[in-house]
Structure formats: C-alpha cells, structure tokens
C-alpha cells in the first residue's frame, strides 16, 4: 500500500508570495495533520483535520491555513511568505483522531529567498 | 502538555542493545507515551506507544516506570539503520492528534 505522499518535494519561493502544499493520506485514513520542521529542531504541530473539519491548531499565524477534501487529501496554504517560513513541511495521517499512531510523509522542503 | 527530558545524543555499538531514556514527570494520568524516530532526510516514523504496562513490538520494547514519570525505549540489537533522532512524546488521547516533539535523542550506531 502507498504511504503518505506529499507534493511537491522541493519548492523555492520569494518573500511575499503564497504557496500551496498537498498531501494524500494512506488509503482509509481520515485524519491528516500538518507539521513544520525548521532545521535542527523537532517538528511543530500546525493543524489537524478529521472528517474535513479542523480538530486542532498550533501556534501559527493566520497566514497559515489548511483544508481537507472529501477524499481526505489535504492542502496547506501559506500566504505572504517570510524568510522564517523556510522549513520542511510534514504531513501525517492516521485512521481516526485521538490516540492513534501517525504515519508521516517525507515532507516538502520549502525555501524562501 | 507534559514536558519531556531526553539526552541530546547517545552512541551504541552495532548489534548491542540500546536503552533510550525519557523523563516526563508532569505527565497526566491519561497521557499515552509515544516514541517516534526520524531517519536522515525522512519524515518521522512511529515506533511504539503505551500507557502503563511494558509494550513490545517488532521494532522495540517500551518500559514504563511504575509512577509513569519516566520511560525507556529499548532496541534489542542496534543496526546501522537505527541511527536516527528518537522522540519521546506524551500524548493526550482527548481527541486531537497533535504531537508535540521536543529535540529528541540523536542515536549514533558505531559499526
């Protein structure tokens, strides 16, 4: 079975632009979470979606938004990009919400120039 | 959220057991203890989780102290592929899947 897939794998943007990152969960998984990992640090939680509803939000500005589609895939949108948004963006899926092991993709590496 | 303390780094010889400690003294009674690892250039990978009893799976064993203020991840025979950053994460089961990663322990396996 395919794991969590993310696209694109790498992306270069300039300050002020916006970006859309995409995630396809493992088949049958209904929960998707997004994380940001800055170089040298552990991942930080951004959002969780379950059954197309937001179930959790981390301490990120309103420039960050996300949504989940009827097929449970998800998009993360970031507006007005800043240099500090340069990071690895990780998507994770699980069968349901709550205390479930999460399965991570290998991320999208976003570089802001 | 419960705070965790892990050593920044550890070393192990190949084919020897590795014991990775984690202190989580502020853990609540309903928090499960999850362990994930992250190999270079990859996303985190689920290893194991438990509540009170010791747990075993094909990857590792998890030993949880009786007072639940600490736990130890045990890799029975370290291989080069086990070189990774290991994260200990107390996780509330109350509905959300938001894992709070700390800085973890970087495990180096020496051939």
Short mmCIF file of C-alpha atoms in Angstrom, two decimals:
data_model
loop_
_atom_site.label_atom_id
_atom_site.label_comp_id
_atom_site.label_asym_id
_atom_site.label_seq_id
_atom_site.Cartn_x
_atom_site.Cartn_y
_atom_site.Cartn_z
CA UNK A 1 0.00 0.00 0.00
CA UNK A 2 1.19 3.51 -0.74
CA UNK A 3 2.27 5.58 2.23
CA UNK A 4 1.56 9.25 2.78
CA UNK A 5 2.54 11.18 -0.32
CA UNK A 6 3.36 14.87 -0.42
CA UNK A 7 3.89 17.21 -3.34
CA UNK A 8 5.99 18.90 -4.39
CA UNK A 9 9.12 17.51 -2.73
CA UNK A 10 11.01 20.78 -3.07
CA UNK A 11 9.87 24.33 -3.69
CA UNK A 12 11.56 27.70 -3.91
CA UNK A 13 9.57 30.89 -3.38
CA UNK A 14 10.33 34.54 -2.70
CA UNK A 15 9.15 36.69 0.18
CA UNK A 16 5.55 37.84 -0.11
CA UNK A 17 4.43 35.01 -2.37
CA UNK A 18 1.97 32.32 -1.37
CA UNK A 19 2.34 28.57 -1.53
CA UNK A 20 0.09 25.50 -1.57
CA UNK A 21 1.38 22.16 -0.36
CA UNK A 22 -0.51 18.94 -0.96
CA UNK A 23 -0.87 15.70 0.95
CA UNK A 24 -2.51 12.37 0.14
CA UNK A 25 -3.09 10.20 3.20
CA UNK A 26 -2.83 6.44 3.37
CA UNK A 27 -5.95 4.86 1.89
CA UNK A 28 -8.66 4.64 4.55
CA UNK A 29 -7.09 7.22 6.84
CA UNK A 30 -9.46 10.05 7.71
CA UNK A 31 -7.22 12.27 9.82
CA UNK A 32 -4.47 14.48 8.41
CA UNK A 33 -2.08 16.64 10.40
CA UNK A 34 0.49 19.18 9.26
CA UNK A 35 3.83 19.95 10.92
CA UNK A 36 6.64 22.43 10.29
CA UNK A 37 10.22 21.35 10.95
CA UNK A 38 12.90 24.01 10.99
CA UNK A 39 16.47 22.80 10.54
CA UNK A 40 17.88 21.35 13.76
CA UNK A 41 14.55 21.23 15.60
CA UNK A 42 11.75 18.74 16.08
CA UNK A 43 8.52 19.08 14.07
CA UNK A 44 5.97 21.63 15.31
CA UNK A 45 2.25 20.98 15.01
CA UNK A 46 0.34 23.32 12.69
CA UNK A 47 -3.11 21.81 12.01
CA UNK A 48 -5.14 18.65 12.30
CA UNK A 49 -8.18 17.82 10.16
CA UNK A 50 -10.56 14.94 10.68
CA UNK A 51 -13.57 14.25 8.51
CA UNK A 52 -12.98 17.59 6.77
CA UNK A 53 -13.21 19.59 10.00
CA UNK A 54 -10.39 21.34 11.82
CA UNK A 55 -9.72 19.49 15.08
CA UNK A 56 -6.58 21.22 16.26
CA UNK A 57 -4.45 24.28 15.56
CA UNK A 58 -0.93 25.04 16.72
CA UNK A 59 0.62 28.41 17.49
CA UNK A 60 0.98 29.67 13.93
CA UNK A 61 -0.19 32.99 12.43
CA UNK A 62 -3.32 33.35 10.30
CA UNK A 63 -1.14 33.34 7.18
CA UNK A 64 -1.27 29.57 7.57
CA UNK A 65 -4.48 27.80 6.57
CA UNK A 66 -5.48 24.32 5.52
CA UNK A 67 -8.38 22.28 4.33
CA UNK A 68 -9.34 18.66 3.82
CA UNK A 69 -11.23 17.38 0.82
CA UNK A 70 -13.97 14.70 0.60
CA UNK A 71 -11.33 12.13 -0.44
CA UNK A 72 -9.42 13.04 2.77
CA UNK A 73 -6.49 14.60 0.93
CA UNK A 74 -5.37 17.94 2.30
CA UNK A 75 -3.77 21.23 1.33
CA UNK A 76 -1.69 23.58 3.44
CA UNK A 77 -1.65 27.19 2.29
CA UNK A 78 0.78 29.85 3.44
CA UNK A 79 0.33 33.49 2.40
CA UNK A 80 2.76 36.42 2.49
CA UNK A 81 5.77 34.17 2.83
CA UNK A 82 8.57 35.23 5.16
CA UNK A 83 12.17 34.07 5.24
CA UNK A 84 11.38 32.30 8.52
CA UNK A 85 8.85 30.06 6.75
CA UNK A 86 11.74 28.16 5.18
CA UNK A 87 11.36 24.66 6.57
CA UNK A 88 10.38 21.07 5.92
CA UNK A 89 6.60 20.73 5.94
CA UNK A 90 5.41 17.32 7.01
CA UNK A 91 2.02 15.70 6.59
CA UNK A 92 0.85 12.80 8.74
CA UNK A 93 -2.24 10.63 8.51
CA UNK A 94 -4.00 8.26 10.88
CA UNK A 95 -7.10 6.09 10.72
CA UNK A 96 -9.10 8.23 13.11
CA UNK A 97 -8.38 11.02 15.53
CA UNK A 98 -7.33 10.57 19.12
CA UNK A 99 -4.54 8.34 20.37
CA UNK A 100 -3.52 6.80 17.07
CA UNK A 101 -0.07 6.19 15.57
CA UNK A 102 0.57 8.73 12.85
CA UNK A 103 2.18 7.91 9.53
CA UNK A 104 4.34 10.66 8.08
CA UNK A 105 5.28 11.56 4.55
CA UNK A 106 8.81 12.64 3.72
CA UNK A 107 7.77 16.26 3.50
CA UNK A 108 8.03 19.27 1.23
CA UNK A 109 11.22 21.29 1.56
CA UNK A 110 10.24 24.97 1.19
CA UNK A 111 12.97 27.54 0.68
CA UNK A 112 12.19 31.26 0.76
CA UNK A 113 14.61 33.63 -0.98
CA UNK B 1 1.26 19.43 27.72
CA UNK B 2 3.74 17.27 29.61
CA UNK B 3 7.39 18.34 29.33
CA UNK B 4 9.99 15.73 28.40
CA UNK B 5 13.72 15.47 29.03
CA UNK B 6 15.90 13.31 26.80
CA UNK B 7 19.67 13.15 26.36
CA UNK B 8 20.80 15.16 23.35
CA UNK B 9 22.83 12.27 21.97
CA UNK B 10 23.81 8.66 22.60
CA UNK B 11 26.12 6.16 20.97
CA UNK B 12 25.83 2.41 20.64
CA UNK B 13 27.86 -0.32 19.05
CA UNK B 14 26.21 -2.29 16.29
CA UNK B 15 24.36 -5.43 17.42
CA UNK B 16 24.31 -4.31 21.06
CA UNK B 17 21.15 -3.33 22.98
CA UNK B 18 20.32 0.37 23.34
CA UNK B 19 18.33 1.92 26.16
CA UNK B 20 16.99 5.40 25.35
CA UNK B 21 15.66 7.19 28.46
CA UNK B 22 12.95 9.82 28.73
CA UNK B 23 11.73 11.75 31.76
CA UNK B 24 8.15 13.04 31.68
CA UNK B 25 7.48 13.91 35.30
CA UNK B 26 4.45 16.14 34.54
CA UNK B 27 2.60 13.51 32.54
CA UNK B 28 -1.13 13.25 33.24
CA UNK B 29 -2.85 10.03 34.16
CA UNK B 30 -4.45 9.60 30.74
CA UNK B 31 -1.47 10.51 28.52
CA UNK B 32 -0.04 7.72 26.45
CA UNK B 33 3.72 7.71 25.87
CA UNK B 34 4.60 7.63 22.19
CA UNK B 35 8.00 7.14 20.62
CA UNK B 36 8.84 8.20 17.10
CA UNK B 37 12.15 8.26 15.27
CA UNK B 38 13.36 10.28 12.31
CA UNK B 39 16.00 8.92 9.98
CA UNK B 40 18.04 11.39 7.95
CA UNK B 41 16.07 13.02 5.12
CA UNK B 42 12.84 11.26 6.08
CA UNK B 43 9.67 12.06 7.95
CA UNK B 44 9.21 10.75 11.50
CA UNK B 45 8.34 7.08 11.88
CA UNK B 46 6.11 5.63 14.60
CA UNK B 47 7.97 3.20 16.85
CA UNK B 48 5.78 2.23 19.79
CA UNK B 49 3.38 3.59 22.40
CA UNK B 50 1.97 2.55 25.77
CA UNK B 51 0.05 3.71 28.83
CA UNK B 52 1.11 1.77 31.92
CA UNK B 53 2.34 -1.69 31.04
CA UNK B 54 5.51 -2.54 29.21
CA UNK B 55 4.93 -2.96 25.49
CA UNK B 56 6.71 -4.93 22.80
CA UNK B 57 6.51 -4.88 19.02
CA UNK B 58 8.72 -5.96 16.15
CA UNK B 59 10.75 -2.76 16.30
CA UNK B 60 11.34 -2.19 20.00
CA UNK B 61 10.22 -2.54 23.60
CA UNK B 62 8.89 0.20 25.84
CA UNK B 63 9.47 0.03 29.56
CA UNK B 64 7.31 2.42 31.60
CA UNK B 65 8.17 3.23 35.20
CA UNK B 66 5.55 2.34 37.78
CA UNK B 67 4.99 6.02 38.63
CA UNK B 68 4.90 6.81 34.88
CA UNK B 69 7.32 9.69 35.30
CA UNK B 70 9.86 8.08 33.01
CA UNK B 71 10.12 5.51 30.27
CA UNK B 72 12.83 3.73 28.32
CA UNK B 73 12.82 2.70 24.69
CA UNK B 74 14.81 -0.48 24.18
CA UNK B 75 16.28 -1.52 20.86
CA UNK B 76 17.38 -5.10 21.40
CA UNK B 77 20.11 -5.21 18.75
CA UNK B 78 21.11 -1.90 17.21
CA UNK B 79 21.74 -1.86 13.48
CA UNK B 80 23.16 0.91 11.34
CA UNK B 81 19.63 1.58 10.12
CA UNK B 82 18.61 2.51 13.68
CA UNK B 83 20.77 5.66 13.57
CA UNK B 84 18.16 8.39 13.91
CA UNK B 85 16.71 11.04 16.22
CA UNK B 86 14.35 9.44 18.73
CA UNK B 87 11.48 11.46 20.16
CA UNK B 88 9.53 10.64 23.33
CA UNK B 89 6.07 12.26 23.25
CA UNK B 90 3.38 12.10 25.93
CA UNK B 91 0.12 12.35 24.01
CA UNK B 92 -3.31 13.13 25.33
CA UNK B 93 -6.00 10.84 23.94
CA UNK B 94 -8.60 13.58 24.18
CA UNK B 95 -9.46 13.83 20.51
CA UNK B 96 -6.63 15.65 18.80
CA UNK B 97 -3.69 14.11 17.02
CA UNK B 98 -1.27 16.94 17.76
CA UNK B 99 2.10 15.51 18.67
CA UNK B 100 4.47 17.86 20.47
CA UNK B 101 8.00 16.89 19.50
CA UNK B 102 10.91 18.08 21.60
CA UNK B 103 14.51 17.96 20.41
CA UNK B 104 14.89 14.20 20.87
CA UNK B 105 17.97 12.00 21.25
CA UNK B 106 20.32 11.57 18.31
CA UNK B 107 21.45 7.93 18.29
CA UNK B 108 24.72 7.10 16.57
CA UNK B 109 25.40 3.42 15.84
CA UNK B 110 29.06 2.51 15.56
CA UNK B 111 29.94 -0.36 13.19
#
